[in-house]
XYZ file of C-alpha atoms in Angstrom:
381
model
C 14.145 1.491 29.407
C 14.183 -1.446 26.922
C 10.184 -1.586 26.409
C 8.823 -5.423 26.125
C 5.399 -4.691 26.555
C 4.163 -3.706 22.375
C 1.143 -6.329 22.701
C -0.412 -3.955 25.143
C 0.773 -0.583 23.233
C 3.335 -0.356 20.504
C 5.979 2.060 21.540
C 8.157 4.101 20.492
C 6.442 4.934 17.174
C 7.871 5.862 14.360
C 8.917 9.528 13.351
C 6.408 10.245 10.809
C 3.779 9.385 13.372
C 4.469 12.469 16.079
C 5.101 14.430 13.306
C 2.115 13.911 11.478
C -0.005 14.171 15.008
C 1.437 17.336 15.290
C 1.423 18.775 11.968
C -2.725 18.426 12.447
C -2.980 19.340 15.937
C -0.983 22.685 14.830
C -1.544 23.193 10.615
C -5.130 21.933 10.248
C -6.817 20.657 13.812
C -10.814 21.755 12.714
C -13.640 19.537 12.771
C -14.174 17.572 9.920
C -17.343 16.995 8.176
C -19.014 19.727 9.796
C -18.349 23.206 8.231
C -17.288 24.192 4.863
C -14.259 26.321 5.570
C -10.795 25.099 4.379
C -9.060 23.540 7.466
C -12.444 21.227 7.925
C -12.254 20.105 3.898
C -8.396 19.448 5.126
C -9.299 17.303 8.300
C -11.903 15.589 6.460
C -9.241 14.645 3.494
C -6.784 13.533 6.126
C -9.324 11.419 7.693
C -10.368 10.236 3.943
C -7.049 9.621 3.526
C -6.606 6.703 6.729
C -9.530 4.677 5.481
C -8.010 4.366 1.913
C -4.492 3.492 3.598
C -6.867 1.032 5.722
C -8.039 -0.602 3.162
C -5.026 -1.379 1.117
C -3.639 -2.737 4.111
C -6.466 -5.363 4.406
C -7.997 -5.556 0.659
C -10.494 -3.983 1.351
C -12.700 -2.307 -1.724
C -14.461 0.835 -0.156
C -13.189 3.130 2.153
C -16.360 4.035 3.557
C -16.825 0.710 5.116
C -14.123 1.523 7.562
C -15.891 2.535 10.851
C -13.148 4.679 13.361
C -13.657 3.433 17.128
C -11.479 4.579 20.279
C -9.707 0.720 20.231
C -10.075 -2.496 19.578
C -12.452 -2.666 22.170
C -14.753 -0.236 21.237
C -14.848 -2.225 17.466
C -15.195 -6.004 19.157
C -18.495 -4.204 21.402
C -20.191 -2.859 18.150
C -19.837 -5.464 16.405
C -20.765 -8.335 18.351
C -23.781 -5.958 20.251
C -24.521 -4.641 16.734
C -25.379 -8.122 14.757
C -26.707 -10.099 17.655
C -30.219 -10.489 18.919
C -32.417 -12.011 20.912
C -32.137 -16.013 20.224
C -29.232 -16.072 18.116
C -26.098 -18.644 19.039
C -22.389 -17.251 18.743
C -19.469 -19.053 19.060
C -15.985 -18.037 19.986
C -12.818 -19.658 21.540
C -11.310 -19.951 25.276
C -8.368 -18.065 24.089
C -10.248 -14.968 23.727
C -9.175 -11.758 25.544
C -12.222 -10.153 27.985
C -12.859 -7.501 24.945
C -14.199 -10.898 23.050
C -15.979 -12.407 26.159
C -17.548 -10.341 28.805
C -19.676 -8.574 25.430
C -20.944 -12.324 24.768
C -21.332 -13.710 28.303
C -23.491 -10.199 28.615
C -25.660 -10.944 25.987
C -26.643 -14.402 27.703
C -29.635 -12.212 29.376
C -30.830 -11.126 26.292
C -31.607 -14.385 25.235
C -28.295 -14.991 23.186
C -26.347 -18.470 23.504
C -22.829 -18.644 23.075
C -20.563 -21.831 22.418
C -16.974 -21.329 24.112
C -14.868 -23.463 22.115
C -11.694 -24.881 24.307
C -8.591 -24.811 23.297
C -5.237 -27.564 23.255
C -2.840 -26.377 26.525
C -0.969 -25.028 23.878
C -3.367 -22.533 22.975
C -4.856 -24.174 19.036
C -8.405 -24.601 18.196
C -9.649 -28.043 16.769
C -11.486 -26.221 13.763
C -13.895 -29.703 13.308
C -15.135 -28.360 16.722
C -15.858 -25.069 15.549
C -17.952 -27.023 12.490
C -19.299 -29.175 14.595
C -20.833 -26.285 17.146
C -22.720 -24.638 14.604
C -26.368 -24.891 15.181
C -29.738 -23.767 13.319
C -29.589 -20.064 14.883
C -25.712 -19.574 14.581
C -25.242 -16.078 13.621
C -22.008 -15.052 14.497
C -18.266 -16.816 15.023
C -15.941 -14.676 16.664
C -12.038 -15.701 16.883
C -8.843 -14.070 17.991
C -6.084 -13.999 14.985
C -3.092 -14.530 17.780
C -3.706 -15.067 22.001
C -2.212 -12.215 23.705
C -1.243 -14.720 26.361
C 0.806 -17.684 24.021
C 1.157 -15.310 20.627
C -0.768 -18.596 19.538
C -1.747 -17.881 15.935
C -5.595 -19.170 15.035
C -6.671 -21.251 11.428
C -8.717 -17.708 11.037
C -8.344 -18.871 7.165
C -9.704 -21.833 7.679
C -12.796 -20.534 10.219
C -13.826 -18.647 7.512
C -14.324 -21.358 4.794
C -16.438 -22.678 7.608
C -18.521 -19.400 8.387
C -19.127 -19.264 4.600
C -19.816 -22.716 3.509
C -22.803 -22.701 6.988
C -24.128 -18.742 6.476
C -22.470 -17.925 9.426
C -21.340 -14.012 10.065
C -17.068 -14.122 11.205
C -15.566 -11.639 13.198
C -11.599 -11.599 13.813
C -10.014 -9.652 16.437
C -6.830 -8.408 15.147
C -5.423 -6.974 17.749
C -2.437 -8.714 18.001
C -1.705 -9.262 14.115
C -3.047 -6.006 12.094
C 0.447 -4.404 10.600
C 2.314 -7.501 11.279
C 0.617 -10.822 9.627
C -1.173 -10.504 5.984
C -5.017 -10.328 6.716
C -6.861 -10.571 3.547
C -10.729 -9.759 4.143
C -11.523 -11.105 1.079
C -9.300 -13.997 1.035
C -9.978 -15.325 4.288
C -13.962 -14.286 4.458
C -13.876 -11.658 6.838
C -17.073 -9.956 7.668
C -16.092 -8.143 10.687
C -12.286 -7.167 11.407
C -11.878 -5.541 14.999
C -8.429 -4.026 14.835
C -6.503 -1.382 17.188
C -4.532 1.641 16.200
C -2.344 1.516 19.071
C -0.523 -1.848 18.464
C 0.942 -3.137 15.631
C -0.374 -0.144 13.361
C 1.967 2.033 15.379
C -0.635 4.786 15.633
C -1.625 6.270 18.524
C -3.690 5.560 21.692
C -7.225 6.099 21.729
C -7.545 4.913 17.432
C -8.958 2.051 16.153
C -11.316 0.652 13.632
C -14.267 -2.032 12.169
C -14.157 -3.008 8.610
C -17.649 -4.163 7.975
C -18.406 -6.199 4.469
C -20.957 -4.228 2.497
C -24.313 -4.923 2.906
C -24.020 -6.380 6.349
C -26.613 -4.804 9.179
C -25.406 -3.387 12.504
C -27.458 -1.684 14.943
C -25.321 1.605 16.084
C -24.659 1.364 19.760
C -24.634 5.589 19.888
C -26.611 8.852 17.876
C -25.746 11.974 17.772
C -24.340 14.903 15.218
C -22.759 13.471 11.823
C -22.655 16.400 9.501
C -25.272 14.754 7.670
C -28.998 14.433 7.243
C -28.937 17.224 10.145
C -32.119 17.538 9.154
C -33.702 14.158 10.412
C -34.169 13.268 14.170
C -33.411 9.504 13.370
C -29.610 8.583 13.018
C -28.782 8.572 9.211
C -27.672 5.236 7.802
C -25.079 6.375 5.317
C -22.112 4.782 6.437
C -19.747 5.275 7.799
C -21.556 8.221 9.252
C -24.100 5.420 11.281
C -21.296 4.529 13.296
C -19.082 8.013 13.910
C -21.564 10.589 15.876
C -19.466 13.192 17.388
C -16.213 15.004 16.890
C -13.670 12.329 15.598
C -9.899 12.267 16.693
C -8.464 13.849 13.998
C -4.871 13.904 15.108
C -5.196 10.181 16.696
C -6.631 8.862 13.029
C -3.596 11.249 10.994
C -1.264 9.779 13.188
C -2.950 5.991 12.563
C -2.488 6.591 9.047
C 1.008 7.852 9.421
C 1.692 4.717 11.230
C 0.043 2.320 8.580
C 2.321 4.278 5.536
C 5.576 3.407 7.616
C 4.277 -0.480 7.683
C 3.561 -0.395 3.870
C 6.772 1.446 3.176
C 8.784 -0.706 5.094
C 6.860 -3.745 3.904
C 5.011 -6.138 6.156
C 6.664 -9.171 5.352
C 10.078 -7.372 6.526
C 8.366 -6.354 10.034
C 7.567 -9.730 10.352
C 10.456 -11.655 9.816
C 12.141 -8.801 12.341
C 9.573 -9.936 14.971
C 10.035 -13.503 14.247
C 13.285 -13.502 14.272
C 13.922 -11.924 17.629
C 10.971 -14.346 18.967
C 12.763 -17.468 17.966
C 15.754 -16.056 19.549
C 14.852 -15.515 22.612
C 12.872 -18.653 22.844
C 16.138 -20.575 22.242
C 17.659 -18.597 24.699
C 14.749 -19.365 27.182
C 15.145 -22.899 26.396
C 18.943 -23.007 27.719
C 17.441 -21.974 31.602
C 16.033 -24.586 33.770
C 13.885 -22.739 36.038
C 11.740 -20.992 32.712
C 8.852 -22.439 32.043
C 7.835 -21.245 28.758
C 3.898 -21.335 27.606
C 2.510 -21.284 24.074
C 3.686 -22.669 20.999
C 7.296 -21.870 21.436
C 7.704 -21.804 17.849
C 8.322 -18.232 16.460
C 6.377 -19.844 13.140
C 3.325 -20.728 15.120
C 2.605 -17.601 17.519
C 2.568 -13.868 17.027
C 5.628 -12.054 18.907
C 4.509 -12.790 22.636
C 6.133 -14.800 24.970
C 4.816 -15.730 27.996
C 6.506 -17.556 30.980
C 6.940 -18.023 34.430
C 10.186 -18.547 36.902
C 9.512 -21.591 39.626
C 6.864 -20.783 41.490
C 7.429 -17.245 41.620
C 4.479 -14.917 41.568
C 4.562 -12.962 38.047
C 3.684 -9.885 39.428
C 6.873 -10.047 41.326
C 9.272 -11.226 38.550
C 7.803 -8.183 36.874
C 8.304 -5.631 39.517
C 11.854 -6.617 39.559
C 12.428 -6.683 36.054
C 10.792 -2.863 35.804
C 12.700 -1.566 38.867
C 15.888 -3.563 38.871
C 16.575 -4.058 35.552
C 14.621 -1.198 33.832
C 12.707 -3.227 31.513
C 8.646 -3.117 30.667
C 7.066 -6.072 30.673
C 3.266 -7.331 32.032
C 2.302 -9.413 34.621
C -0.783 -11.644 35.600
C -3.887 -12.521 33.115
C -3.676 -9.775 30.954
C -7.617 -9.913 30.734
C -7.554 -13.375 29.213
C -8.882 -15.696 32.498
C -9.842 -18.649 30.083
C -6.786 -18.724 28.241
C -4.492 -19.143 31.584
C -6.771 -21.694 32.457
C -6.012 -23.491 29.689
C -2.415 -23.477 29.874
C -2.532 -23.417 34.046
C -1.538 -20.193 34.998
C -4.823 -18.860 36.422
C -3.196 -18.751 39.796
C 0.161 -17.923 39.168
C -0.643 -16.017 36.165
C 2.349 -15.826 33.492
C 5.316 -12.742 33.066
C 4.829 -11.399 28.965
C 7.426 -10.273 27.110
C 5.654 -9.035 23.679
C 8.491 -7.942 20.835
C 8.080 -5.049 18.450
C 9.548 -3.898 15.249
C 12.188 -1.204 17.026
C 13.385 -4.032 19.372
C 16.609 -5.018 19.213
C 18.903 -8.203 19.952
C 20.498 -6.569 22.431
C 17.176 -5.835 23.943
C 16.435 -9.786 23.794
C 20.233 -10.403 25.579
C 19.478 -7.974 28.319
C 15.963 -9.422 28.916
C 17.732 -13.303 28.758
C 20.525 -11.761 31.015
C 17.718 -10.666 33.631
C 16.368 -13.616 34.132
C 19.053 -15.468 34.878
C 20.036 -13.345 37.660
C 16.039 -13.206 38.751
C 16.459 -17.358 38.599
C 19.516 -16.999 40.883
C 18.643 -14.127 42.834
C 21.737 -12.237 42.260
C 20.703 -8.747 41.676
């Protein structure tokens, strides 16, 4: 199968990440941080040994700040739930994916306004509109780095002059640009970065993370066992610990750090340029079809490596099912939990067919996928 669908789950991954999955599940697969024998002290390096990865990744000074989560998800839901309360304002864009909005629209009956920021039909934020939304009782701005539906890449840069210059906490959701695009916490005054394992950091399913800047305050959404303070009935709030009650996926966060050493070996300006290149390739191909209607930026400098389109007035689910059974390749159909977004660019109906490129694609991959929709535009398969 040639496999277009990496903006949902990178695959396949690279070598060192089954092996090093497997190497734990089979050498040293103990619970960390909770006895003293040798195969714990092992786990708990291994673990150790992701955050540090993690933070040279994203400049990020102490390890411990890194909080492990199940997915991006799981990090957007803690921190969002964890720095909000009652009669705070947070604003966000209408680009966001359901992970971003149906936590904020939630918090409307606590007593928590939200500003939903709309976007051009081409998926960019006006950040004057962002500056201009801030209020008295702005706590929080969250943003997307890249729309999973256009690949449209945000000003997150930018945003964050803005959240420092007003006081204003900044969450990005990276979960469509961690081990592809350069994300500097420091640089671009990050306070919260939201990031999945499964994606671009070509770890496994079921990992992902929160950096949170020291001395910022989040309420933990769960309590439970830590290893530490056993002692105490109250949750301890050493950190990371605050945020990690429970058995940890070992093998999950070995194999996410496996998968971030392949992106720092290989460099992530060279995984990049692979992505963009095949991006602006097949746009141009797109381009040269009639029936294609192509959404987004269409400029492989401007969005991440997701392109989304439609054939006619085909229904996407259908253009999809053929592509998968026909012509064996895995794409994803409809709103890919991102209703505001396709109302912006008009697909909320219709919704769009995404291809979404990763590093092991090929050209060939990108001629075959062309190739298929031509033949889907003049039903001859």
């Amino acid at each position: 199968m040639i496999y277009l669908d990496n903006a949902a789950t990178s695959f396949p991954k690279p070598e060192e990440v089954y092996k090093a999955v497997d190497e734990c599940f089979r050498m040293f697969g103990a619970n960390p941080g909770r006895s003293g024998h040798k195969l714990a002290l092992q786990a708990g390096r291994a673990i150790f040994n992701t955050r540090e990865v993690i933070c040279e990744l994203f400049n990020i000074d102490n390890p411990m700040q890194i909080i492990f989560t199940s997915n991006a998800t799981d990090s957007l839901n803690l921190a969002i739930k964890g720095i909000l309360k009652k009669g705070d304002h947070v604003i966000t864009s209408s680009m966001e994916h359901n992970s971003v909005l149906r936590p904020i629209k939630t918090l409307e009956e606590k007593g928590i306004e939200n500003t939903i920021i709309k976007c051009d039909e081409n998926g960019f934020i006006d950040v004057t509109e962002v500056e201009k939304s801030i209020r008295s009782n702005t706590r929080l701005i969250v943003m997307t780095h890249a729309s999973n539906v256009t690949g449209t890449i945000m000003p997150i840069e930018k945003v964050g002059e803005i959240a420092k210059k007003y006081g204003v906490f900044f969450l990005v959701d990276a979960a469509q640009t961690a081990g592809v695009y350069d994300i500097d916490v420091k640089k671009m005054n990050i306070d919260l970065l939201a990031f999945p394992g499964h994606k671009g950091l070509m770890g496994p399913q079921g990992t992902g993370g929160l950096y949170i800047r020291e001395g910022l305050n989040l309420k933990q959404m769960k309590e439970g066992g830590t290893g530490s303070k056993s002692e105490s009935l109250l949750q301890p709030e050493i950190i990371p610990d605050k945020f990690e009650s429970g058995t940890p996926n070992t093998p999950g966060i070995v194999g996410l750090g496996a998968g971030i050493k392949f992106i720092l070996d290989k460099g992530i300006e060279n995984i990049r340029k692979h992505e963009e290149e095949l991006t602006d390739y097949m746009l141009k191909k797109l381009a040269e079809i009639k029936k294609v209607k192509v959404y987004g930026p269409q400029d492989a400098k401007k969005q991440a490596s997701v392109i989304s389109l439609n054939i006619g007035d085909l229904d996407s689910s259908e253009v999809s099912y053929a592509l998968d059974q026909v012509f064996n390749i895995a794409v994803r159909s409809g709103l890919h939990c991102a209703p505001l977004a396709h109302k912006i660019i008009g697909t909320f109906e219709q919704g769009t067919v995404r291809f979404s490129i990763g590093y092991f694609n090929t050209k060939e991959d990108i001629d075959k996928a062309v190739e298929a929709i031509r033949k889907i535009c003049k039903k001859t398969y």
